[in-house]
CSV table of C-alpha atoms in Angstrom, one decimal:
chain,number,residue,atom,x,y,z
A,1,MET,CA,-23.6,10.4,11.2
A,2,LYS,CA,-22.0,9.7,14.5
A,3,LYS,CA,-18.2,9.3,14.8
A,4,SER,CA,-18.4,5.8,15.9
A,5,GLU,CA,-20.6,5.0,12.8
A,6,PHE,CA,-18.1,6.7,10.5
A,7,ILE,CA,-15.2,4.7,12.0
A,8,LYS,CA,-17.2,1.5,11.8
A,9,LYS,CA,-18.0,2.1,8.1
A,10,LEU,CA,-14.5,2.9,7.4
A,11,ARG,CA,-13.2,-0.3,9.0
A,12,GLU,CA,-15.7,-2.3,7.2
A,13,GLU,CA,-14.6,-0.9,3.8
A,14,LEU,CA,-11.0,-1.6,4.6
A,15,LYS,CA,-11.3,-5.1,5.8
A,16,GLY,CA,-8.6,-7.4,4.4
A,17,TYR,CA,-6.2,-4.7,3.9
A,18,PRO,CA,-2.8,-4.6,5.7
A,19,HIS,CA,-3.2,-3.8,9.4
A,20,ASP,CA,-0.7,-1.0,9.8
A,21,PRO,CA,-1.8,1.4,7.0
A,22,VAL,CA,-5.4,0.8,7.9
A,23,GLU,CA,-4.9,1.6,11.7
A,24,ASP,CA,-2.9,4.7,10.7
A,25,SER,CA,-5.6,6.1,8.4
A,26,ILE,CA,-8.4,5.4,10.9
A,27,GLN,CA,-6.3,7.2,13.6
A,28,TYR,CA,-5.9,10.1,11.3
A,29,TYR,CA,-9.6,10.5,10.4
A,30,SER,CA,-10.6,10.0,14.1
A,31,GLU,CA,-8.2,12.8,15.1
A,32,MET,CA,-9.5,15.0,12.4
A,33,ILE,CA,-13.1,14.6,13.7
A,34,ASP,CA,-12.1,15.2,17.2
A,35,ASP,CA,-10.2,18.4,16.3
A,36,ARG,CA,-13.2,19.6,14.4
A,37,MET,CA,-15.5,19.0,17.4
A,38,GLU,CA,-13.0,20.7,19.7
A,39,ASP,CA,-13.1,23.7,17.4
A,40,GLY,CA,-16.8,24.0,18.1
A,41,MET,CA,-18.5,21.9,15.5
A,42,SER,CA,-21.2,19.4,16.5
A,43,GLU,CA,-20.3,15.6,16.1
A,44,ASP,CA,-22.6,15.4,12.9
A,45,GLU,CA,-21.1,18.4,11.5
A,46,ALA,CA,-17.6,17.3,12.1
A,47,VAL,CA,-18.2,13.9,10.5
A,48,SER,CA,-19.9,15.3,7.5
A,49,LYS,CA,-17.2,17.9,6.9
A,50,VAL,CA,-14.6,15.1,6.9
A,51,GLY,CA,-16.4,13.3,4.1
A,52,ASP,CA,-18.1,10.1,3.0
A,53,PRO,CA,-16.4,7.0,4.7
A,54,ILE,CA,-16.9,4.8,1.5
A,55,ALA,CA,-15.2,7.5,-0.7
A,56,ILE,CA,-12.4,8.0,1.7
A,57,ALA,CA,-11.9,4.2,2.1
A,58,LYS,CA,-11.6,3.9,-1.8
A,59,GLN,CA,-8.9,6.6,-1.8
A,60,ILE,CA,-7.0,5.0,1.0
A,61,LYS,CA,-7.1,1.7,-0.9
A,62,TYR,CA,-6.0,3.5,-4.0
A,63,ASN,CA,-3.0,5.1,-2.3
A,64,MET,CA,-1.8,1.9,-0.4
A,65,PRO,CA,1.5,0.6,-1.6
A,66,LEU,CA,0.7,-2.4,-3.9
A,67,LYS,CA,3.4,-4.8,-2.3
A,68,ASN,CA,1.8,-4.5,1.0
A,69,VAL,CA,-1.6,-5.2,-0.3
A,70,ILE,CA,-0.3,-8.3,-2.2
A,71,LYS,CA,1.7,-9.5,0.7
A,72,GLU,CA,-1.5,-9.3,2.9
A,73,LYS,CA,-3.7,-11.1,0.2
A,74,VAL,CA,-1.1,-13.9,-0.1
A,75,ALA,CA,-1.0,-14.3,3.7
A,76,ALA,CA,-4.8,-14.5,3.8
A,77,LYS,CA,-4.8,-17.0,0.9
A,78,LYS,CA,-2.4,-19.1,2.9
A,79,VAL,CA,-4.6,-19.3,5.9
A,80,GLU,CA,-7.4,-20.4,3.6
A,81,ASN,CA,-5.5,-23.2,1.9
A,82,THR,CA,-3.8,-25.1,4.7
A,83,GLY,CA,-6.3,-27.8,5.6
A,84,LYS,CA,-7.5,-28.1,2.0
A,85,GLU,CA,-6.5,-31.4,0.2
A,86,VAL,CA,-3.3,-31.3,-1.9
A,87,ASN,CA,-3.7,-31.1,-5.6
A,88,ILE,CA,-3.9,-34.7,-6.9
A,89,GLY,CA,-2.7,-33.7,-10.3
A,90,LEU,CA,0.5,-32.3,-8.8
A,91,ILE,CA,1.2,-35.5,-7.0
A,92,ILE,CA,0.8,-37.6,-10.2
A,93,VAL,CA,3.1,-35.3,-12.1
A,94,LEU,CA,5.7,-35.6,-9.4
A,95,ILE,CA,5.6,-39.4,-9.3
A,96,LEU,CA,5.7,-39.8,-13.1
A,97,GLY,CA,8.6,-37.4,-13.5
A,98,ALA,CA,10.6,-38.8,-10.6
A,99,PRO,CA,13.1,-40.8,-12.9
A,100,LEU,CA,14.0,-37.4,-14.5
A,101,TRP,CA,14.1,-34.9,-11.6
A,102,ILE,CA,15.5,-37.1,-8.9
A,103,PRO,CA,18.8,-37.9,-10.6
A,104,LEU,CA,18.8,-34.2,-11.8
A,105,ALA,CA,18.4,-33.0,-8.2
A,106,ILE,CA,21.1,-35.4,-7.1
A,107,THR,CA,23.5,-34.1,-9.6
A,108,ILE,CA,22.9,-30.5,-8.9
A,109,LEU,CA,23.2,-31.0,-5.2
A,110,SER,CA,26.5,-32.9,-5.8
A,111,LEU,CA,27.8,-30.1,-7.8
A,112,VAL,CA,26.9,-27.5,-5.2
A,113,GLY,CA,28.5,-29.8,-2.6
A,114,THR,CA,31.6,-30.0,-4.4
A,115,PHE,CA,31.7,-26.3,-4.9
A,116,PHE,CA,31.4,-25.7,-1.2
A,117,ILE,CA,34.1,-28.4,-0.5
A,118,LEU,CA,36.4,-26.6,-2.9
A,119,LEU,CA,35.8,-23.3,-1.1
A,120,TRP,CA,36.8,-24.9,2.2
A,121,VAL,CA,40.0,-26.5,0.6
A,122,PHE,CA,40.8,-23.0,-0.7
A,123,ASP,CA,40.4,-21.6,2.8
A,124,PHE,CA,42.6,-24.5,4.2
A,125,VAL,CA,45.3,-23.6,1.7
A,126,MET,CA,45.3,-20.0,2.9
A,127,TYR,CA,46.0,-21.2,6.4
A,128,VAL,CA,48.7,-23.5,5.3
A,129,LEU,CA,50.4,-20.7,3.3
A,130,ALA,CA,50.1,-18.5,6.4
A,131,LEU,CA,51.9,-21.2,8.4
A,132,VAL,CA,54.6,-21.6,5.7
A,133,SER,CA,55.1,-17.8,5.8
A,134,ALA,CA,55.3,-17.7,9.5
A,135,VAL,CA,57.9,-20.5,9.5
A,136,SER,CA,60.0,-18.7,6.7
A,137,ILE,CA,60.3,-15.8,9.3
A,138,ILE,CA,62.6,-18.2,11.4
A,139,ALA,CA,64.6,-18.9,8.3
A,140,SER,CA,65.0,-15.2,7.7
A,141,ILE,CA,66.1,-14.5,11.3
A,142,ILE,CA,68.7,-17.3,10.9
A,143,GLY,CA,69.8,-16.0,7.6
A,144,ALA,CA,70.1,-12.5,9.0
A,145,ALA,CA,72.1,-13.6,11.9
A,146,ILE,CA,74.6,-15.6,9.9
A,147,THR,CA,75.1,-13.1,7.2
A,148,ALA,CA,75.4,-10.2,9.6
A,149,PHE,CA,78.8,-11.8,10.6
A,150,THR,CA,79.9,-13.3,7.3
A,151,THR,CA,78.8,-11.6,4.1
A,152,GLY,CA,77.9,-8.3,5.6
A,153,ILE,CA,75.2,-6.0,7.1
A,154,GLY,CA,73.7,-5.4,3.6
A,155,THR,CA,72.8,-9.0,3.0
A,156,ALA,CA,71.6,-9.4,6.6
A,157,LEU,CA,69.2,-6.4,6.0
A,158,VAL,CA,67.8,-8.2,3.0
A,159,PHE,CA,67.0,-11.2,5.2
A,160,VAL,CA,65.5,-8.9,7.7
A,161,GLY,CA,63.4,-7.3,5.1
A,162,SER,CA,62.1,-10.5,3.8
A,163,GLY,CA,61.4,-11.7,7.2
A,164,ILE,CA,59.2,-8.6,7.8
A,165,GLY,CA,57.5,-9.3,4.5
A,166,ALA,CA,56.9,-13.0,5.4
A,167,ALA,CA,55.3,-11.8,8.7
A,168,GLY,CA,53.1,-9.4,7.0
A,169,LEU,CA,52.1,-12.1,4.4
A,170,SER,CA,51.4,-14.6,7.1
A,171,LEU,CA,49.3,-12.2,9.0
A,172,LEU,CA,47.3,-11.3,5.8
A,173,LEU,CA,46.7,-14.9,4.9
A,174,ALA,CA,45.6,-15.7,8.4
A,175,ILE,CA,43.2,-12.9,8.6
A,176,GLY,CA,42.0,-13.4,5.1
A,177,GLY,CA,41.5,-17.1,5.8
A,178,ILE,CA,39.3,-16.3,8.8
A,179,ALA,CA,37.2,-13.8,6.8
A,180,PHE,CA,37.0,-16.2,3.9
A,181,ALA,CA,35.7,-18.9,6.2
A,182,LYS,CA,33.1,-16.5,7.6
A,183,ALA,CA,32.0,-15.7,4.1
A,184,ILE,CA,31.7,-19.4,3.1
A,185,ILE,CA,29.5,-19.9,6.2
A,186,ALA,CA,27.3,-16.9,5.3
A,187,LEU,CA,27.0,-18.2,1.7
A,188,THR,CA,26.1,-21.6,2.9
A,189,ALA,CA,23.5,-20.2,5.2
A,190,SER,CA,21.8,-18.0,2.5
A,191,PHE,CA,22.0,-21.0,0.1
A,192,ALA,CA,20.2,-23.2,2.6
A,193,ARG,CA,17.6,-20.5,3.0
A,194,GLY,CA,17.1,-20.2,-0.6
A,195,ILE,CA,16.6,-24.0,-0.9
A,196,LYS,CA,14.1,-23.8,2.0
A,197,ARG,CA,12.3,-21.0,0.1
A,198,ILE,CA,12.0,-23.0,-3.1
A,199,ILE,CA,10.7,-26.1,-1.2
A,200,ILE,CA,8.3,-24.4,1.1
A,201,GLY,CA,7.4,-21.9,-1.7
A,202,ARG,CA,7.2,-18.9,0.5
B,1,MET,CA,-6.5,24.8,-11.2
B,2,ASP,CA,-5.0,21.9,-13.2
B,3,VAL,CA,-5.1,18.8,-11.0
B,4,GLN,CA,-1.6,17.6,-11.8
B,5,LEU,CA,-0.2,21.1,-11.2
B,6,LYS,CA,-1.9,21.4,-7.9
B,7,ARG,CA,-0.8,18.0,-6.7
B,8,GLY,CA,2.9,18.8,-6.9
B,9,MET,CA,2.4,22.1,-5.2
B,10,LEU,CA,0.2,20.9,-2.3
B,11,ASP,CA,3.2,18.9,-0.9
B,12,VAL,CA,5.3,22.0,-0.8
B,13,CYS,CA,2.4,24.1,0.6
B,14,VAL,CA,2.2,21.6,3.5
B,15,LEU,CA,6.0,21.9,4.0
B,16,ALA,CA,5.9,25.6,4.0
B,17,THR,CA,3.3,25.8,6.9
B,18,LEU,CA,5.6,23.6,8.9
B,19,LEU,CA,8.4,26.1,8.6
B,20,LYS,CA,7.1,28.4,11.3
B,21,GLY,CA,6.7,25.4,13.7
B,22,ASP,CA,5.4,21.8,14.1
B,23,SER,CA,1.7,21.4,13.3
B,24,TYR,CA,-0.9,18.7,13.2
B,25,GLY,CA,-3.5,17.6,10.6
B,26,TYR,CA,-6.5,19.9,11.3
B,27,LEU,CA,-4.3,22.9,11.9
B,28,ILE,CA,-2.5,22.4,8.7
B,29,ILE,CA,-5.8,22.4,6.8
B,30,LYS,CA,-6.9,25.5,8.7
B,31,ASP,CA,-3.7,27.3,7.8
B,32,LEU,CA,-3.8,26.4,4.1
B,33,SER,CA,-7.5,27.0,3.5
B,34,PRO,CA,-7.3,30.7,2.8
B,35,HIS,CA,-4.6,30.0,0.2
B,36,ILE,CA,-5.5,26.7,-1.5
B,37,GLU,CA,-8.4,24.3,-1.4
B,38,ILE,CA,-7.5,21.2,0.6
B,39,SER,CA,-9.5,18.5,2.4
B,40,GLU,CA,-8.5,16.0,4.9
B,41,SER,CA,-8.7,13.1,2.4
B,42,THR,CA,-6.4,15.2,0.1
B,43,LEU,CA,-4.1,15.9,3.1
B,44,TYR,CA,-3.7,12.3,4.2
B,45,PRO,CA,-1.7,10.9,1.3
B,46,ILE,CA,0.4,14.1,1.2
B,47,LEU,CA,1.4,13.6,4.8
B,48,ARG,CA,2.1,9.8,4.1
B,49,ARG,CA,4.3,10.8,1.0
B,50,LEU,CA,6.2,13.5,3.0
B,51,GLU,CA,6.9,11.1,5.8
B,52,GLU,CA,7.9,8.3,3.5
B,53,SER,CA,10.4,10.7,1.6
B,54,LYS,CA,11.7,11.9,5.0
B,55,CYS,CA,10.7,15.4,4.4
B,56,VAL,CA,8.8,15.4,7.8
B,57,SER,CA,9.3,13.6,11.0
B,58,VAL,CA,6.3,12.5,13.1
B,59,TYR,CA,5.7,12.4,16.8
B,60,THR,CA,2.7,11.9,19.1
B,61,LEU,CA,1.7,14.2,22.0
B,62,GLU,CA,-1.1,13.8,24.5
B,63,HIS,CA,-3.8,16.4,24.1
B,64,ASN,CA,-7.0,16.4,26.2
B,65,GLY,CA,-6.8,12.8,27.0
B,66,ARG,CA,-6.2,11.6,23.4
B,67,LEU,CA,-3.2,11.2,21.2
B,68,ARG,CA,-2.4,13.8,18.5
B,69,LYS,CA,0.1,13.2,15.7
B,70,TYR,CA,2.4,16.2,15.1
B,71,TYR,CA,4.6,16.8,12.0
B,72,ALA,CA,7.9,18.5,11.9
B,73,ILE,CA,9.8,19.6,8.8
B,74,THR,CA,13.3,18.1,8.2
B,75,ASN,CA,16.2,19.4,6.2
B,76,VAL,CA,15.2,17.3,3.4
B,77,GLY,CA,11.8,19.0,3.5
B,78,ARG,CA,13.4,22.4,3.7
B,79,ASN,CA,15.5,21.5,0.6
B,80,LYS,CA,12.4,20.5,-1.3
B,81,ILE,CA,10.9,23.9,-0.7
B,82,ASN,CA,14.0,25.5,-2.1
B,83,VAL,CA,14.1,23.4,-5.1
B,84,PHE,CA,10.4,24.3,-5.7
B,85,LEU,CA,11.1,28.0,-5.4
B,86,GLU,CA,14.1,27.7,-7.8
B,87,GLU,CA,12.0,25.9,-10.4
B,88,TRP,CA,9.3,28.5,-10.2
B,89,LYS,CA,11.7,31.4,-10.6
B,90,SER,CA,12.5,30.0,-14.1
B,91,MET,CA,8.8,29.5,-14.6
B,92,MET,CA,8.1,33.1,-13.8
B,93,GLY,CA,10.7,34.1,-16.3
B,94,ILE,CA,8.8,32.0,-19.0
B,95,TYR,CA,5.5,33.6,-17.8
B,96,SER,CA,6.9,37.1,-18.2
B,97,PHE,CA,8.1,36.2,-21.8
B,98,ILE,CA,4.5,34.8,-22.8
B,99,GLU,CA,2.8,37.8,-21.2
B,100,ALA,CA,5.0,40.2,-23.1
B,101,GLU,CA,4.4,38.4,-26.3
B,102,VAL,CA,0.7,38.6,-25.7
B,103,ASN,CA,0.9,42.4,-24.8
B,104,SER,CA,3.0,43.2,-27.8
B,105,LYS,CA,0.3,42.0,-30.2
């Protein structure tokens, strides 16, 4: 058998399988044949030493990771199906069941919407608290200044300490609020993607 | 040789040939042939497995106007060889025991 024949047969046997693993294996066997020829064998000898293309194809298919094969078959099926008529039975079921699943869907979406609103409210509260803490720093400064000249340094230091604490708390809440907001946005995005996947059925 | 036993050993055999330097498909088969029977269709899934488990790294070089895939052993691969040798040390201990029992009959 000539090398081109071997490769052609191999490709034929592997039709419909994921592109990358197929190309990879064809490259490998092509290289193997070339190396044998370089070593001094004739083309026919080299090809026959490498083996029977049908048996080799079987082995490649056997060793291919299943999820890749399934992904490829699903993609192929998709290409087949677009352009065919939609299942009539499915449409009838959807219409008849509407009084049930429409209110249900609305309820679920409202609940989800409320959940996200709550998350944002919580986030807003964090900013408010951050602001409150920031404002209390001023109170601490005033308190420290007054007590430094009246009650004594000790009390003043307490005010200074609480002022620093308030500053720290304010910073934490502000940063936390921003991080939380980012998290909510990310959650919303992945939720939207999930909905899309359910609807489109990918 | 028992098929299952051979299968586990071939991966390590291939790794061992890469210790002295990077190699490519046909050369690996040539190097291993005097020691253990291996064909290209046997070698292919082994190389795929080794690449997937990061035991080898792959690169391509041009050779006589065509591309050739070279395989290099990694530290993960070297470790796999060591584990294999350790396991077989204990295996040899058991072999000695069995042999001694047989001979003492």
